[in-house]
Amino acid sequence: MSYRVGDTIFTQPASPATVVGRDELKGTVKCDKDFKAFQVSTRHGLINGIAPETRDQFNSIMDEVTANKNNDERVEMLQNKIDELNTDPRNFKLVQYLDGEARHIMNVKGVKPRFFNSEEFKVR
């Protein structure tokens, strides 16, 4: 498996660590076992598999969304951001993570938005 800088891994005793460096030639990663660094890198959940720039963009979007305490507005903000980012195919992974966050809020908080998007083959 290939790790990226900022990804979370778990050490043998199941303690979290954050990947802070990577040597592709040797196939090694440098990890930080500091729990505070782990909390900073995962303040919006485990988001392994995205580039560091995309991770920063995700975290800034989620910081803005979580600043709002109204769950309905949070979902609406996420949906608007997803619609905005969906126009560029390079944002595919970021859109997936934002969509997951929106669905998580809807399921956990019982938010049922008035408008939503779905693939045609899923609508009955």
Coordinates of N, CA, C and O in Angstrom, one line a residue:
M1 N 0.8 -1.2 0.0 CA 0.0 0.0 0.0 C 0.9 1.2 0.0 O 1.9 1.3 0.7
S2 N 0.5 2.3 -0.7 CA 1.2 3.5 -0.8 C 0.6 4.5 0.1 O -0.6 4.8 0.0
Y3 N 1.4 5.1 1.0 CA 0.9 6.1 1.9 C 1.4 7.5 1.4 O 2.4 7.6 0.7
R4 N 0.6 8.5 1.8 CA 0.9 9.9 1.4 C 1.2 10.6 2.7 O 0.7 10.2 3.8
V5 N 1.9 11.7 2.6 CA 2.2 12.6 3.8 C 0.8 13.0 4.3 O -0.1 13.5 3.6
G6 N 0.6 12.9 5.6 CA -0.6 13.3 6.3 C -1.5 12.1 6.6 O -2.5 12.2 7.3
D7 N -1.3 11.0 5.9 CA -2.1 9.8 6.2 C -1.9 9.3 7.6 O -0.8 9.5 8.2
T8 N -2.9 8.6 8.1 CA -2.8 8.0 9.5 C -2.5 6.5 9.3 O -3.1 5.8 8.5
I9 N -1.6 6.0 10.2 CA -1.3 4.6 10.3 C -1.4 4.2 11.7 O -1.5 5.1 12.6
F10 N -1.5 3.0 12.0 CA -1.6 2.5 13.4 C -0.4 1.5 13.6 O -0.2 0.6 12.8
T11 N 0.3 1.8 14.7 CA 1.5 1.0 15.0 C 1.1 -0.4 15.6 O -0.1 -0.6 15.8
Q12 N 2.0 -1.2 15.8 CA 1.7 -2.6 16.3 C 0.9 -2.5 17.6 O -0.1 -3.3 17.7
P13 N 1.2 -1.7 18.6 CA 0.3 -1.6 19.8 C -1.0 -0.8 19.5 O -1.7 -0.4 20.5
A14 N -1.3 -0.6 18.3 CA -2.6 0.1 17.9 C -2.6 1.6 18.3 O -3.7 2.1 18.4
S15 N -1.5 2.2 18.4 CA -1.5 3.6 18.7 C -1.3 4.3 17.3 O -0.6 3.9 16.4
P16 N -2.0 5.5 17.2 CA -2.0 6.2 15.9 C -0.6 6.9 15.6 O 0.0 7.3 16.6
A17 N -0.3 7.0 14.4 CA 0.9 7.8 13.9 C 0.5 8.5 12.6 O -0.3 8.0 11.9
T18 N 1.2 9.6 12.4 CA 0.9 10.4 11.1 C 2.2 10.3 10.2 O 3.3 10.5 10.7
V19 N 1.9 10.0 9.0 CA 3.0 10.0 8.0 C 3.5 11.4 7.7 O 2.7 12.2 7.3
V20 N 4.8 11.7 8.0 CA 5.3 13.0 7.8 C 6.3 13.1 6.7 O 6.7 14.1 6.3
G21 N 6.8 11.9 6.2 CA 7.7 11.9 5.1 C 7.7 10.5 4.4 O 7.2 9.6 5.0
R22 N 8.2 10.5 3.2 CA 8.2 9.3 2.4 C 9.4 9.2 1.5 O 9.7 10.2 0.8
D23 N 10.1 8.1 1.5 CA 11.2 7.9 0.5 C 10.8 6.8 -0.4 O 10.7 5.6 -0.1
E24 N 10.4 7.2 -1.7 CA 9.9 6.3 -2.6 C 10.9 5.3 -3.1 O 10.6 4.1 -3.4
L25 N 12.2 5.7 -3.2 CA 13.3 4.8 -3.6 C 13.5 3.7 -2.6 O 13.7 2.5 -3.1
K26 N 13.5 3.9 -1.4 CA 13.7 2.9 -0.3 C 12.4 2.2 0.0 O 12.4 1.2 0.7
G27 N 11.3 2.8 -0.3 CA 10.0 2.3 0.1 C 9.7 2.4 1.6 O 9.1 1.5 2.2
T28 N 10.2 3.5 2.2 CA 10.0 3.7 3.6 C 9.2 5.0 3.9 O 9.1 5.9 3.0
V29 N 8.5 5.1 5.0 CA 7.8 6.2 5.5 C 8.3 6.7 6.8 O 8.7 5.9 7.6
K30 N 8.3 8.0 7.1 CA 8.7 8.5 8.3 C 7.4 8.9 9.1 O 6.6 9.6 8.5
C31 N 7.3 8.4 10.3 CA 6.0 8.6 11.0 C 6.2 9.4 12.3 O 7.3 9.3 12.9
D32 N 5.2 10.1 12.7 CA 5.2 10.9 13.9 C 4.2 10.3 14.8 O 3.0 10.2 14.5
K33 N 4.7 9.8 16.0 CA 3.8 9.2 17.0 C 3.2 10.1 18.0 O 2.4 9.7 18.9
D34 N 3.4 11.5 17.8 CA 2.9 12.4 18.7 C 1.4 12.5 18.6 O 0.8 12.7 17.5
F35 N 0.7 12.3 19.7 CA -0.8 12.3 19.6 C -1.4 13.6 19.2 O -2.4 13.7 18.6
K36 N -0.8 14.7 19.7 CA -1.3 16.0 19.3 C -1.2 16.3 17.8 O -2.1 16.8 17.2
A37 N -0.1 15.8 17.2 CA 0.0 15.9 15.7 C -1.1 15.0 15.0 O -1.7 15.4 14.0
F38 N -1.4 13.9 15.6 CA -2.4 13.0 15.1 C -3.8 13.7 15.1 O -4.6 13.7 14.2
Q39 N -4.1 14.4 16.3 CA -5.3 15.1 16.4 C -5.5 16.2 15.4 O -6.6 16.4 14.9
V40 N -4.4 16.9 15.1 CA -4.4 18.0 14.2 C -4.7 17.4 12.8 O -5.6 18.0 12.0
S41 N -4.0 16.4 12.4 CA -4.2 15.8 11.0 C -5.5 15.1 10.8 O -6.0 15.0 9.7
T42 N -6.2 14.7 11.9 CA -7.4 14.0 11.8 C -8.6 14.7 12.4 O -9.6 14.1 12.8
R43 N -8.5 16.1 12.5 CA -9.6 16.8 13.1 C -10.9 16.7 12.5 O -11.9 16.9 13.1
H44 N -11.0 16.2 11.2 CA -12.2 15.9 10.5 C -12.3 14.5 10.1 O -12.9 14.2 9.1
G45 N -11.7 13.6 10.8 CA -11.8 12.2 10.5 C -10.5 11.7 9.8 O -9.7 12.4 9.4
L46 N -10.5 10.4 9.6 CA -9.4 9.7 8.9 C -9.6 9.9 7.4 O -10.6 9.4 6.8
I47 N -8.7 10.7 6.8 CA -8.9 11.0 5.3 C -7.6 10.5 4.6 O -7.0 11.3 3.9
N48 N -7.3 9.2 4.7 CA -6.2 8.7 4.0 C -6.4 8.6 2.5 O -7.6 8.4 2.1
G49 N -5.4 8.7 1.7 CA -5.5 8.5 0.3 C -5.6 9.7 -0.6 O -5.8 9.6 -1.7
I50 N -5.5 10.9 0.0 CA -5.6 12.1 -0.8 C -4.3 12.9 -0.6 O -3.6 12.8 0.4
A51 N -4.0 13.6 -1.7 CA -2.7 14.4 -1.7 C -2.8 15.5 -0.6 O -3.8 15.9 -0.2
P52 N -1.6 15.9 -0.1 CA -1.5 16.9 1.0 C -2.2 18.2 0.6 O -2.9 18.8 1.5
E53 N -2.1 18.6 -0.6 CA -2.8 19.9 -1.0 C -4.3 19.7 -0.9 O -5.1 20.6 -0.5
T54 N -4.8 18.6 -1.4 CA -6.3 18.3 -1.3 C -6.7 18.1 0.1 O -7.8 18.6 0.5
R55 N -5.9 17.5 1.0 CA -6.2 17.4 2.4 C -6.3 18.8 3.0 O -7.3 19.0 3.8
D56 N -5.4 19.7 2.7 CA -5.5 21.1 3.2 C -6.8 21.7 2.8 O -7.5 22.4 3.5
Q57 N -7.2 21.5 1.5 CA -8.4 22.1 1.0 C -9.6 21.5 1.7 O -10.6 22.2 2.1
F58 N -9.6 20.2 1.9 CA -10.7 19.5 2.6 C -10.8 20.0 4.0 O -11.9 20.3 4.5
N59 N -9.7 20.1 4.7 CA -9.7 20.6 6.1 C -10.3 22.1 6.2 O -11.0 22.4 7.1
S60 N -9.9 22.9 5.2 CA -10.4 24.3 5.3 C -11.9 24.4 5.0 O -12.6 25.2 5.6
I61 N -12.3 23.6 4.1 CA -13.8 23.5 3.8 C -14.5 23.0 5.0 O -15.5 23.6 5.4
M62 N -14.0 22.0 5.6 CA -14.7 21.4 6.8 C -14.6 22.3 8.0 O -15.5 22.4 8.8
D63 N -13.5 23.1 8.1 CA -13.4 24.1 9.2 C -14.5 25.1 9.1 O -15.2 25.5 10.1
E64 N -14.8 25.5 7.8 CA -15.8 26.5 7.6 C -17.2 25.9 7.9 O -18.1 26.5 8.4
V65 N -17.4 24.7 7.5 CA -18.7 24.0 7.6 C -19.0 23.7 9.1 O -20.1 24.0 9.6
T66 N -18.0 23.3 9.9 CA -18.2 23.0 11.3 C -18.3 24.2 12.1 O -18.8 24.1 13.3
A67 N -17.9 25.4 11.6 CA -18.1 26.6 12.4 C -19.6 26.9 12.5 O -20.0 27.6 13.4
N68 N -20.4 26.5 11.5 CA -21.8 26.6 11.5 C -22.4 25.5 12.4 O -22.2 24.4 12.2
K69 N -23.3 25.9 13.4 CA -23.8 24.9 14.3 C -25.2 24.3 13.8 O -25.6 23.3 14.4
N70 N -25.8 24.9 12.8 CA -27.0 24.4 12.2 C -26.7 23.3 11.2 O -26.1 23.5 10.2
N71 N -27.2 22.1 11.6 CA -26.9 20.9 10.7 C -27.5 21.0 9.3 O -26.9 20.5 8.4
D72 N -28.7 21.5 9.2 CA -29.3 21.7 7.9 C -28.4 22.6 7.0 O -28.2 22.3 5.8
E73 N -27.9 23.7 7.6 CA -27.1 24.6 6.9 C -25.7 23.9 6.5 O -25.1 24.2 5.5
R74 N -25.2 23.1 7.4 CA -24.0 22.4 7.2 C -24.1 21.5 5.9 O -23.2 21.6 5.0
V75 N -25.2 20.8 5.8 CA -25.4 19.9 4.7 C -25.6 20.7 3.4 O -25.0 20.4 2.4
E76 N -26.3 21.8 3.5 CA -26.5 22.7 2.4 C -25.1 23.3 1.9 O -24.9 23.4 0.7
M77 N -24.3 23.7 2.9 CA -23.0 24.3 2.5 C -22.1 23.2 1.8 O -21.5 23.5 0.8
L78 N -22.2 22.0 2.3 CA -21.4 20.9 1.7 C -21.9 20.6 0.3 O -21.2 20.4 -0.7
Q79 N -23.3 20.6 0.1 CA -23.8 20.3 -1.2 C -23.5 21.4 -2.2 O -23.1 21.1 -3.4
N80 N -23.5 22.6 -1.8 CA -23.1 23.7 -2.7 C -21.6 23.6 -3.1 O -21.2 23.8 -4.2
K81 N -20.8 23.3 -2.1 CA -19.3 23.1 -2.4 C -19.1 21.9 -3.3 O -18.3 22.0 -4.2
I82 N -19.8 20.8 -3.1 CA -19.7 19.6 -4.0 C -20.1 20.0 -5.4 O -19.4 19.7 -6.4
D83 N -21.2 20.7 -5.6 CA -21.7 21.2 -6.9 C -20.6 22.0 -7.6 O -20.4 21.9 -8.8
E84 N -20.0 22.9 -6.8 CA -19.0 23.8 -7.3 C -17.7 23.1 -7.8 O -17.2 23.3 -8.8
L85 N -17.3 22.1 -6.9 CA -16.1 21.4 -7.2 C -16.3 20.3 -8.3 O -15.3 19.8 -8.9
N86 N -17.5 19.8 -8.4 CA -17.8 18.7 -9.3 C -17.6 19.0 -10.8 O -17.5 18.1 -11.6
T87 N -17.4 20.3 -11.1 CA -17.2 20.7 -12.5 C -15.8 20.3 -13.0 O -15.6 20.2 -14.2
D88 N -14.9 20.1 -12.1 CA -13.5 19.8 -12.5 C -13.2 18.3 -12.1 O -13.3 18.0 -10.9
P89 N -13.0 17.4 -13.0 CA -12.8 16.0 -12.7 C -11.6 15.8 -11.8 O -11.5 14.7 -11.1
R90 N -10.6 16.7 -11.7 CA -9.5 16.5 -10.8 C -9.9 16.6 -9.3 O -9.1 16.1 -8.5
N91 N -11.1 17.0 -9.0 CA -11.6 17.1 -7.7 C -12.4 15.9 -7.3 O -13.0 15.9 -6.2
F92 N -12.3 14.8 -8.0 CA -13.1 13.6 -7.8 C -13.0 13.1 -6.4 O -13.9 12.9 -5.7
K93 N -11.7 12.9 -5.9 CA -11.5 12.3 -4.6 C -12.0 13.3 -3.5 O -12.6 12.9 -2.5
L94 N -11.7 14.6 -3.6 CA -12.2 15.6 -2.7 C -13.7 15.6 -2.6 O -14.3 15.6 -1.5
V95 N -14.4 15.5 -3.7 CA -15.8 15.5 -3.8 C -16.4 14.2 -3.1 O -17.3 14.3 -2.3
Q96 N -15.7 13.1 -3.3 CA -16.1 11.9 -2.6 C -16.1 12.0 -1.1 O -17.0 11.6 -0.4
Y97 N -15.0 12.6 -0.6 CA -14.9 12.8 0.9 C -15.9 13.8 1.4 O -16.5 13.6 2.5
L98 N -16.1 14.9 0.7 CA -17.1 15.9 1.1 C -18.5 15.3 1.1 O -19.3 15.6 2.0
D99 N -18.8 14.5 0.1 CA -20.1 13.8 0.0 C -20.3 12.9 1.2 O -21.4 12.8 1.7
G100 N -19.2 12.2 1.5 CA -19.3 11.3 2.7 C -19.6 12.0 4.0 O -20.3 11.6 4.8
E101 N -19.0 13.2 4.1 CA -19.2 14.0 5.3 C -20.7 14.5 5.3 O -21.3 14.5 6.4
A102 N -21.2 14.9 4.2 CA -22.6 15.4 4.1 C -23.5 14.2 4.4 O -24.5 14.4 5.2
R103 N -23.3 13.0 3.9 CA -24.1 11.9 4.2 C -24.0 11.5 5.7 O -25.0 11.1 6.3
H104 N -22.8 11.6 6.3 CA -22.6 11.3 7.7 C -23.5 12.2 8.5 O -24.2 11.8 9.4
I105 N -23.5 13.5 8.2 CA -24.3 14.5 9.0 C -25.8 14.2 8.8 O -26.5 14.2 9.8
M106 N -26.2 13.8 7.6 CA -27.6 13.5 7.4 C -28.0 12.3 8.2 O -29.1 12.3 8.7
N107 N -27.2 11.3 8.2 CA -27.5 10.0 8.9 C -27.5 10.2 10.4 O -28.4 9.7 11.1
V108 N -26.4 10.8 10.9 CA -26.3 10.9 12.4 C -27.2 12.0 13.0 O -27.8 11.7 14.0
K109 N -27.4 13.1 12.3 CA -28.2 14.2 12.8 C -29.7 14.1 12.3 O -30.5 15.0 12.7
G110 N -30.0 13.2 11.4 CA -31.4 13.1 10.9 C -31.8 14.2 10.0 O -33.0 14.6 9.9
V111 N -30.8 14.8 9.3 CA -31.1 15.9 8.3 C -31.6 15.3 7.0 O -31.1 14.4 6.5
K112 N -32.8 15.8 6.6 CA -33.3 15.4 5.3 C -33.5 16.6 4.4 O -34.5 17.3 4.5
P113 N -32.5 16.8 3.6 CA -32.5 18.0 2.7 C -33.7 17.9 1.7 O -34.1 16.8 1.3
R114 N -34.2 19.1 1.3 CA -35.3 19.1 0.4 C -34.8 18.7 -1.0 O -35.5 17.9 -1.7
F115 N -33.7 19.1 -1.5 CA -33.1 18.8 -2.8 C -31.9 17.9 -2.6 O -31.1 18.1 -1.7
F116 N -31.7 16.9 -3.5 CA -30.5 16.1 -3.5 C -30.3 15.6 -4.8 O -31.2 15.5 -5.7
N117 N -29.1 15.2 -5.1 CA -28.7 14.6 -6.4 C -28.5 13.1 -6.3 O -28.0 12.6 -5.2
S118 N -28.9 12.4 -7.3 CA -28.7 10.9 -7.3 C -28.5 10.4 -8.7 O -29.0 11.1 -9.7
E119 N -27.8 9.3 -8.9 CA -27.7 8.8 -10.3 C -29.1 8.2 -10.7 O -29.9 7.7 -9.9
E120 N -29.3 8.4 -12.0 CA -30.6 8.0 -12.5 C -31.0 6.5 -12.2 O -32.1 6.2 -11.9
F121 N -30.0 5.6 -12.4 CA -30.3 4.2 -12.2 C -30.6 3.9 -10.7 O -31.1 2.8 -10.4
K122 N -30.3 4.8 -9.8 CA -30.6 4.5 -8.4 C -32.0 5.0 -8.0 O -32.5 4.7 -6.9
V123 N -32.7 5.8 -8.8 CA -34.0 6.4 -8.5 C -35.0 5.4 -8.9 O -35.0 4.9 -10.0
R124 N -36.0 5.1 -8.0 CA -37.1 4.2 -8.3 C -38.4 4.9 -8.3 O -38.6 5.7 -7.5

